[in-house]
JSON list of C-alpha atoms and ligand atoms in Angstrom, two decimals:
[
{"chain": "J", "resi": 1, "resn": "MET", "atom": "CA", "xyz": [-8.70, 2.96, -4.80]},
{"chain": "J", "resi": 2, "resn": "ASN", "atom": "CA", "xyz": [-8.83, 4.54, -7.98]},
{"chain": "J", "resi": 3, "resn": "LYS", "atom": "CA", "xyz": [-8.96, 1.87, -10.62]},
{"chain": "J", "resi": 4, "resn": "ASN", "atom": "CA", "xyz": [-9.70, 3.00, -14.04]},
{"chain": "J", "resi": 5, "resn": "PRO", "atom": "CA", "xyz": [-11.91, 5.89, -13.36]},
{"chain": "J", "resi": 6, "resn": "ILE", "atom": "CA", "xyz": [-14.22, 7.41, -16.07]},
{"chain": "J", "resi": 7, "resn": "HIS", "atom": "CA", "xyz": [-13.70, 11.21, -15.89]},
{"chain": "J", "resi": 8, "resn": "ILE", "atom": "CA", "xyz": [-16.51, 13.00, -17.24]},
{"chain": "J", "resi": 9, "resn": "ASN", "atom": "CA", "xyz": [-14.82, 16.20, -16.77]},
{"chain": "J", "resi": 10, "resn": "VAL", "atom": "CA", "xyz": [-12.13, 17.47, -19.04]},
{"chain": "J", "resi": 11, "resn": "ASN", "atom": "CA", "xyz": [-9.63, 18.18, -15.93]},
{"chain": "J", "resi": 12, "resn": "ASN", "atom": "CA", "xyz": [-7.04, 16.78, -14.52]},
{"chain": "J", "resi": 13, "resn": "LEU", "atom": "CA", "xyz": [-8.24, 16.06, -10.88]},
{"chain": "J", "resi": 14, "resn": "HIS", "atom": "CA", "xyz": [-7.89, 12.62, -10.68]},
{"chain": "J", "resi": 15, "resn": "GLU", "atom": "CA", "xyz": [-4.88, 12.41, -11.86]},
{"chain": "J", "resi": 16, "resn": "ARG", "atom": "CA", "xyz": [-3.66, 15.23, -9.52]},
{"chain": "J", "resi": 17, "resn": "GLY", "atom": "CA", "xyz": [-4.89, 12.99, -6.48]},
{"chain": "J", "resi": 18, "resn": "GLY", "atom": "CA", "xyz": [-2.68, 9.77, -8.21]},
{"chain": "J", "resi": 19, "resn": "ALA", "atom": "CA", "xyz": [-5.17, 7.90, -9.99]},
{"chain": "J", "resi": 20, "resn": "GLU", "atom": "CA", "xyz": [-4.01, 5.89, -13.00]},
{"chain": "J", "resi": 21, "resn": "GLY", "atom": "CA", "xyz": [-5.72, 4.59, -15.81]},
{"chain": "J", "resi": 22, "resn": "VAL", "atom": "CA", "xyz": [-8.05, 7.69, -15.89]},
{"chain": "J", "resi": 23, "resn": "ILE", "atom": "CA", "xyz": [-10.30, 7.13, -18.99]},
{"chain": "J", "resi": 24, "resn": "HIS", "atom": "CA", "xyz": [-11.02, 11.06, -19.99]},
{"chain": "J", "resi": 25, "resn": "MET", "atom": "CA", "xyz": [-14.64, 10.65, -21.94]},
{"chain": "J", "resi": 26, "resn": "HIS", "atom": "CA", "xyz": [-14.54, 14.30, -22.94]},
{"chain": "J", "resi": 27, "resn": "GLY", "atom": "CA", "xyz": [-11.20, 14.80, -23.40]},
{"chain": "J", "resi": 28, "resn": "GLU", "atom": "CA", "xyz": [-8.71, 16.74, -21.52]},
{"chain": "J", "resi": 29, "resn": "LEU", "atom": "CA", "xyz": [-8.05, 20.31, -21.21]},
{"chain": "J", "resi": 30, "resn": "GLY", "atom": "CA", "xyz": [-4.37, 20.19, -21.34]},
{"chain": "J", "resi": 31, "resn": "ARG", "atom": "CA", "xyz": [-4.30, 18.84, -24.53]},
{"chain": "J", "resi": 32, "resn": "VAL", "atom": "CA", "xyz": [-4.68, 19.60, -28.21]},
{"chain": "J", "resi": 33, "resn": "ARG", "atom": "CA", "xyz": [-5.94, 17.43, -31.23]},
{"chain": "J", "resi": 34, "resn": "CYS", "atom": "CA", "xyz": [-5.25, 18.30, -34.83]},
{"chain": "J", "resi": 35, "resn": "VAL", "atom": "CA", "xyz": [-8.12, 18.42, -37.07]},
{"chain": "J", "resi": 36, "resn": "HIS", "atom": "CA", "xyz": [-5.48, 17.40, -39.99]},
{"chain": "J", "resi": 37, "resn": "CYS", "atom": "CA", "xyz": [-3.34, 14.41, -38.67]},
{"chain": "J", "resi": 38, "resn": "GLY", "atom": "CA", "xyz": [-5.24, 13.81, -35.47]},
{"chain": "J", "resi": 39, "resn": "MET", "atom": "CA", "xyz": [-2.38, 14.00, -33.32]},
{"chain": "J", "resi": 40, "resn": "ARG", "atom": "CA", "xyz": [-2.82, 15.06, -30.16]},
{"chain": "J", "resi": 41, "resn": "HIS", "atom": "CA", "xyz": [-0.57, 17.03, -27.76]},
{"chain": "J", "resi": 42, "resn": "ASP", "atom": "CA", "xyz": [-0.10, 17.84, -24.47]},
{"chain": "J", "resi": 43, "resn": "TRP", "atom": "CA", "xyz": [-0.42, 21.49, -24.99]},
{"chain": "J", "resi": 44, "resn": "THR", "atom": "CA", "xyz": [-0.20, 24.05, -21.40]},
{"chain": "J", "resi": 45, "resn": "THR", "atom": "CA", "xyz": [0.40, 27.33, -23.37]},
{"chain": "J", "resi": 46, "resn": "ASP", "atom": "CA", "xyz": [-1.29, 29.88, -25.76]},
{"chain": "J", "resi": 47, "resn": "CYS", "atom": "CA", "xyz": [-2.54, 28.24, -28.93]},
{"chain": "J", "resi": 48, "resn": "THR", "atom": "CA", "xyz": [-3.83, 30.14, -31.87]},
{"chain": "J", "resi": 49, "resn": "GLN", "atom": "CA", "xyz": [-5.07, 29.74, -35.38]},
{"chain": "J", "resi": 50, "resn": "ALA", "atom": "CA", "xyz": [-1.07, 30.04, -36.60]},
{"chain": "J", "resi": 51, "resn": "THR", "atom": "CA", "xyz": [0.12, 27.66, -34.31]},
{"chain": "J", "resi": 52, "resn": "ALA", "atom": "CA", "xyz": [1.16, 24.82, -36.21]},
{"chain": "J", "resi": 53, "resn": "CYS", "atom": "CA", "xyz": [0.70, 21.09, -35.61]},
{"chain": "J", "resi": 54, "resn": "PRO", "atom": "CA", "xyz": [3.87, 19.59, -34.19]},
{"chain": "J", "resi": 55, "resn": "SER", "atom": "CA", "xyz": [3.00, 16.64, -35.92]},
{"chain": "J", "resi": 56, "resn": "CYS", "atom": "CA", "xyz": [2.08, 17.57, -39.30]},
{"chain": "J", "resi": 57, "resn": "ASN", "atom": "CA", "xyz": [2.94, 21.59, -39.61]},
{"chain": "J", "resi": 58, "resn": "ALA", "atom": "CA", "xyz": [-0.65, 22.46, -40.77]},
{"chain": "J", "resi": 59, "resn": "ALA", "atom": "CA", "xyz": [-2.38, 25.40, -39.30]},
{"chain": "J", "resi": 60, "resn": "PRO", "atom": "CA", "xyz": [-4.53, 26.25, -38.78]},
{"chain": "J", "resi": 61, "resn": "GLY", "atom": "CA", "xyz": [-5.99, 22.89, -37.39]},
{"chain": "J", "resi": 62, "resn": "LEU", "atom": "CA", "xyz": [-5.28, 22.89, -33.67]},
{"chain": "J", "resi": 63, "resn": "ARG", "atom": "CA", "xyz": [-8.22, 22.34, -31.61]},
{"chain": "J", "resi": 64, "resn": "PRO", "atom": "CA", "xyz": [-8.94, 21.83, -27.74]},
{"chain": "J", "resi": 65, "resn": "ASP", "atom": "CA", "xyz": [-8.85, 18.23, -26.94]},
{"chain": "J", "resi": 66, "resn": "ILE", "atom": "CA", "xyz": [-12.36, 18.33, -26.04]},
{"chain": "J", "resi": 67, "resn": "VAL", "atom": "CA", "xyz": [-15.81, 16.49, -26.74]},
{"chain": "J", "resi": 68, "resn": "TRP", "atom": "CA", "xyz": [-18.26, 19.59, -27.64]},
{"chain": "J", "resi": 69, "resn": "PHE", "atom": "CA", "xyz": [-22.11, 18.79, -27.19]},
{"chain": "J", "resi": 70, "resn": "GLY", "atom": "CA", "xyz": [-23.17, 16.65, -30.24]},
{"chain": "J", "resi": 71, "resn": "GLU", "atom": "CA", "xyz": [-19.38, 15.16, -30.75]},
{"chain": "J", "resi": 72, "resn": "MET", "atom": "CA", "xyz": [-19.34, 11.55, -29.98]},
{"chain": "J", "resi": 73, "resn": "PRO", "atom": "CA", "xyz": [-16.95, 10.53, -26.39]},
{"chain": "J", "resi": 74, "resn": "TYR", "atom": "CA", "xyz": [-14.24, 9.25, -26.74]},
{"chain": "J", "resi": 75, "resn": "HIS", "atom": "CA", "xyz": [-12.87, 5.56, -25.53]},
{"chain": "J", "resi": 76, "resn": "MET", "atom": "CA", "xyz": [-16.89, 4.03, -25.56]},
{"chain": "J", "resi": 77, "resn": "ASP", "atom": "CA", "xyz": [-16.05, 0.42, -26.59]},
{"chain": "J", "resi": 78, "resn": "LEU", "atom": "CA", "xyz": [-13.22, 0.67, -23.69]},
{"chain": "J", "resi": 79, "resn": "ILE", "atom": "CA", "xyz": [-15.85, 2.16, -21.36]},
{"chain": "J", "resi": 80, "resn": "TYR", "atom": "CA", "xyz": [-18.39, -0.39, -21.77]},
{"chain": "J", "resi": 81, "resn": "THR", "atom": "CA", "xyz": [-16.23, -3.27, -21.41]},
{"chain": "J", "resi": 82, "resn": "ARG", "atom": "CA", "xyz": [-15.14, -1.39, -17.94]},
{"chain": "J", "resi": 83, "resn": "LEU", "atom": "CA", "xyz": [-18.53, -1.23, -16.94]},
{"chain": "J", "resi": 84, "resn": "ARG", "atom": "CA", "xyz": [-19.18, -4.43, -17.63]},
{"chain": "J", "resi": 85, "resn": "ALA", "atom": "CA", "xyz": [-16.28, -6.07, -15.84]},
{"chain": "J", "resi": 86, "resn": "CYS", "atom": "CA", "xyz": [-16.39, -3.55, -12.63]},
{"chain": "J", "resi": 87, "resn": "ASP", "atom": "CA", "xyz": [-17.57, -5.09, -8.97]},
{"chain": "J", "resi": 88, "resn": "LEU", "atom": "CA", "xyz": [-18.05, -1.46, -7.54]},
{"chain": "J", "resi": 89, "resn": "PHE", "atom": "CA", "xyz": [-19.63, 1.63, -9.49]},
{"chain": "J", "resi": 90, "resn": "ILE", "atom": "CA", "xyz": [-19.72, 4.66, -7.84]},
{"chain": "J", "resi": 91, "resn": "SER", "atom": "CA", "xyz": [-21.24, 7.58, -9.12]},
{"chain": "J", "resi": 92, "resn": "VAL", "atom": "CA", "xyz": [-20.47, 11.27, -7.55]},
{"chain": "J", "resi": 93, "resn": "GLY", "atom": "CA", "xyz": [-21.84, 14.34, -8.46]},
{"chain": "J", "resi": 94, "resn": "THR", "atom": "CA", "xyz": [-23.95, 14.13, -11.18]},
{"chain": "J", "resi": 95, "resn": "SER", "atom": "CA", "xyz": [-27.40, 15.01, -12.46]},
{"chain": "J", "resi": 96, "resn": "GLY", "atom": "CA", "xyz": [-27.65, 11.90, -14.30]},
{"chain": "J", "resi": 97, "resn": "ASN", "atom": "CA", "xyz": [-29.20, 13.67, -17.32]},
{"chain": "J", "resi": 98, "resn": "VAL", "atom": "CA", "xyz": [-26.33, 13.45, -19.40]},
{"chain": "J", "resi": 99, "resn": "TYR", "atom": "CA", "xyz": [-26.14, 10.91, -21.82]},
{"chain": "J", "resi": 100, "resn": "PRO", "atom": "CA", "xyz": [-24.23, 8.61, -22.68]},
{"chain": "J", "resi": 101, "resn": "ALA", "atom": "CA", "xyz": [-22.50, 8.98, -18.72]},
{"chain": "J", "resi": 102, "resn": "ALA", "atom": "CA", "xyz": [-26.32, 9.31, -17.53]},
{"chain": "J", "resi": 103, "resn": "GLY", "atom": "CA", "xyz": [-26.63, 5.44, -18.85]},
{"chain": "J", "resi": 104, "resn": "PHE", "atom": "CA", "xyz": [-23.69, 3.77, -17.17]},
{"chain": "J", "resi": 105, "resn": "VAL", "atom": "CA", "xyz": [-25.29, 2.76, -14.14]},
{"chain": "J", "resi": 106, "resn": "ALA", "atom": "CA", "xyz": [-27.98, 1.04, -15.63]},
{"chain": "J", "resi": 107, "resn": "GLU", "atom": "CA", "xyz": [-25.11, -0.92, -17.80]},
{"chain": "J", "resi": 108, "resn": "VAL", "atom": "CA", "xyz": [-23.50, -1.88, -14.93]},
{"chain": "J", "resi": 109, "resn": "ARG", "atom": "CA", "xyz": [-26.94, -2.94, -13.17]},
{"chain": "J", "resi": 110, "resn": "ARG", "atom": "CA", "xyz": [-27.96, -4.80, -16.71]},
{"chain": "J", "resi": 111, "resn": "VAL", "atom": "CA", "xyz": [-24.77, -7.15, -16.51]},
{"chain": "J", "resi": 112, "resn": "GLY", "atom": "CA", "xyz": [-25.75, -7.28, -12.50]},
{"chain": "J", "resi": 113, "resn": "HIS", "atom": "CA", "xyz": [-22.07, -8.06, -10.64]},
{"chain": "J", "resi": 114, "resn": "ALA", "atom": "CA", "xyz": [-21.23, -4.61, -9.06]},
{"chain": "J", "resi": 115, "resn": "HIS", "atom": "CA", "xyz": [-22.40, -2.92, -5.89]},
{"chain": "J", "resi": 116, "resn": "THR", "atom": "CA", "xyz": [-23.72, 0.89, -7.35]},
{"chain": "J", "resi": 117, "resn": "ILE", "atom": "CA", "xyz": [-23.78, 3.94, -4.76]},
{"chain": "J", "resi": 118, "resn": "GLU", "atom": "CA", "xyz": [-24.91, 7.16, -5.79]},
{"chain": "J", "resi": 119, "resn": "VAL", "atom": "CA", "xyz": [-22.88, 10.28, -3.87]},
{"chain": "J", "resi": 120, "resn": "ASN", "atom": "CA", "xyz": [-24.92, 13.22, -4.79]},
{"chain": "J", "resi": 121, "resn": "LEU", "atom": "CA", "xyz": [-26.12, 16.30, -3.66]},
{"chain": "J", "resi": 122, "resn": "GLU", "atom": "CA", "xyz": [-29.61, 15.67, -4.36]},
{"chain": "J", "resi": 123, "resn": "PRO", "atom": "CA", "xyz": [-31.32, 12.15, -5.71]},
{"chain": "J", "resi": 124, "resn": "SER", "atom": "CA", "xyz": [-30.03, 12.20, -9.40]},
{"chain": "J", "resi": 125, "resn": "ALA", "atom": "CA", "xyz": [-32.56, 11.24, -12.16]},
{"chain": "J", "resi": 126, "resn": "GLY", "atom": "CA", "xyz": [-31.33, 7.57, -12.21]},
{"chain": "J", "resi": 127, "resn": "VAL", "atom": "CA", "xyz": [-31.33, 7.51, -8.44]},
{"chain": "J", "resi": 128, "resn": "SER", "atom": "CA", "xyz": [-33.77, 4.35, -8.97]},
{"chain": "J", "resi": 129, "resn": "TYR", "atom": "CA", "xyz": [-30.87, 2.14, -10.48]},
{"chain": "J", "resi": 130, "resn": "PHE", "atom": "CA", "xyz": [-28.46, 2.76, -7.42]},
{"chain": "J", "resi": 131, "resn": "GLU", "atom": "CA", "xyz": [-28.43, -0.31, -5.00]},
{"chain": "J", "resi": 132, "resn": "GLU", "atom": "CA", "xyz": [-26.92, 2.54, -2.07]},
{"chain": "J", "resi": 133, "resn": "CYS", "atom": "CA", "xyz": [-27.30, 6.22, -2.29]},
{"chain": "J", "resi": 134, "resn": "ARG", "atom": "CA", "xyz": [-25.31, 8.95, 0.05]},
{"chain": "J", "resi": 135, "resn": "HIS", "atom": "CA", "xyz": [-27.02, 12.31, -0.38]},
{"chain": "J", "resi": 136, "resn": "GLY", "atom": "CA", "xyz": [-25.09, 15.14, 0.62]},
{"chain": "J", "resi": 137, "resn": "LYS", "atom": "CA", "xyz": [-22.29, 17.41, -0.48]},
{"chain": "J", "resi": 138, "resn": "ALA", "atom": "CA", "xyz": [-19.22, 14.96, -1.88]},
{"chain": "J", "resi": 139, "resn": "GLY", "atom": "CA", "xyz": [-16.82, 16.58, -0.37]},
{"chain": "J", "resi": 140, "resn": "ASP", "atom": "CA", "xyz": [-17.97, 15.72, 3.27]},
{"chain": "J", "resi": 141, "resn": "LEU", "atom": "CA", "xyz": [-19.68, 12.43, 2.29]},
{"chain": "J", "resi": 142, "resn": "MET", "atom": "CA", "xyz": [-16.84, 10.68, 0.20]},
{"chain": "J", "resi": 143, "resn": "PRO", "atom": "CA", "xyz": [-13.92, 10.20, 3.07]},
{"chain": "J", "resi": 144, "resn": "ALA", "atom": "CA", "xyz": [-16.35, 8.66, 5.17]},
{"chain": "J", "resi": 145, "resn": "LEU", "atom": "CA", "xyz": [-17.39, 6.38, 2.21]},
{"chain": "J", "resi": 146, "resn": "VAL", "atom": "CA", "xyz": [-13.42, 5.88, 0.98]},
{"chain": "J", "resi": 147, "resn": "ASP", "atom": "CA", "xyz": [-12.64, 4.95, 4.84]},
{"chain": "J", "resi": 148, "resn": "GLU", "atom": "CA", "xyz": [-15.66, 2.41, 5.04]},
{"chain": "J", "resi": 149, "resn": "LEU", "atom": "CA", "xyz": [-14.69, 0.30, 1.26]},
{"chain": "J", "resi": 150, "resn": "LEU", "atom": "CA", "xyz": [-11.06, 0.03, 2.61]},
{"chain": "J", "resi": 151, "resn": "GLY", "atom": "CA", "xyz": [-12.30, -0.77, 5.66]},
{"chain": "J", "resi": 152, "resn": "LYS", "atom": "CA", "xyz": [-14.44, -3.77, 4.30]},
{"chain": "J", "resi": 153, "resn": "GLY", "atom": "CA", "xyz": [-11.78, -4.56, 1.88]},
{"chain": "J", "resi": 154, "resn": "THR", "atom": "CA", "xyz": [-13.96, -3.58, -0.46]},
{"chain": "J", "resi": 155, "resn": "VAL", "atom": "CA", "xyz": [-11.11, -1.52, -2.52]},
{"chain": "J", "resi": 156, "resn": "THR", "atom": "CA", "xyz": [-7.18, -1.31, -1.71]},
{"chain": "Q", "resi": 201, "resn": "LIG", "atom": "ZN1", "xyz": [-1.59, 17.66, -37.48]}
]
């Protein structure tokens, strides 16, 4: 079902759930990026200022591969390409207040060929952009939504 989900958190829950092609717009906790050579490395152990970059051997210079507030999220061109091409857009568990992700549903609606569903504890700031809304705990609502979508053949 997960066809190139855009993940705004920095964990690997989508991958652990079996998703492939996850777009990590805010980076990944299990990776570091070198500020000198730009290389990214999987990293699950301690990393200090004395830790040298495995690619260029510079130290200090490794930082979490995470997008901090004020930095440009990763893969924005790819994300907008996917938003314009998708036929189903589901937003799960977001306030709809933090851009650029909060603007994704508006972009999907502007292009106009995807069904949009909000699943959130309460109506988000962008609720008016969604064609369908389900409010409550995502853990309670998502299994039924997935079953419905699979039953309709909307997703495979
Ligand atoms: Zn480096």
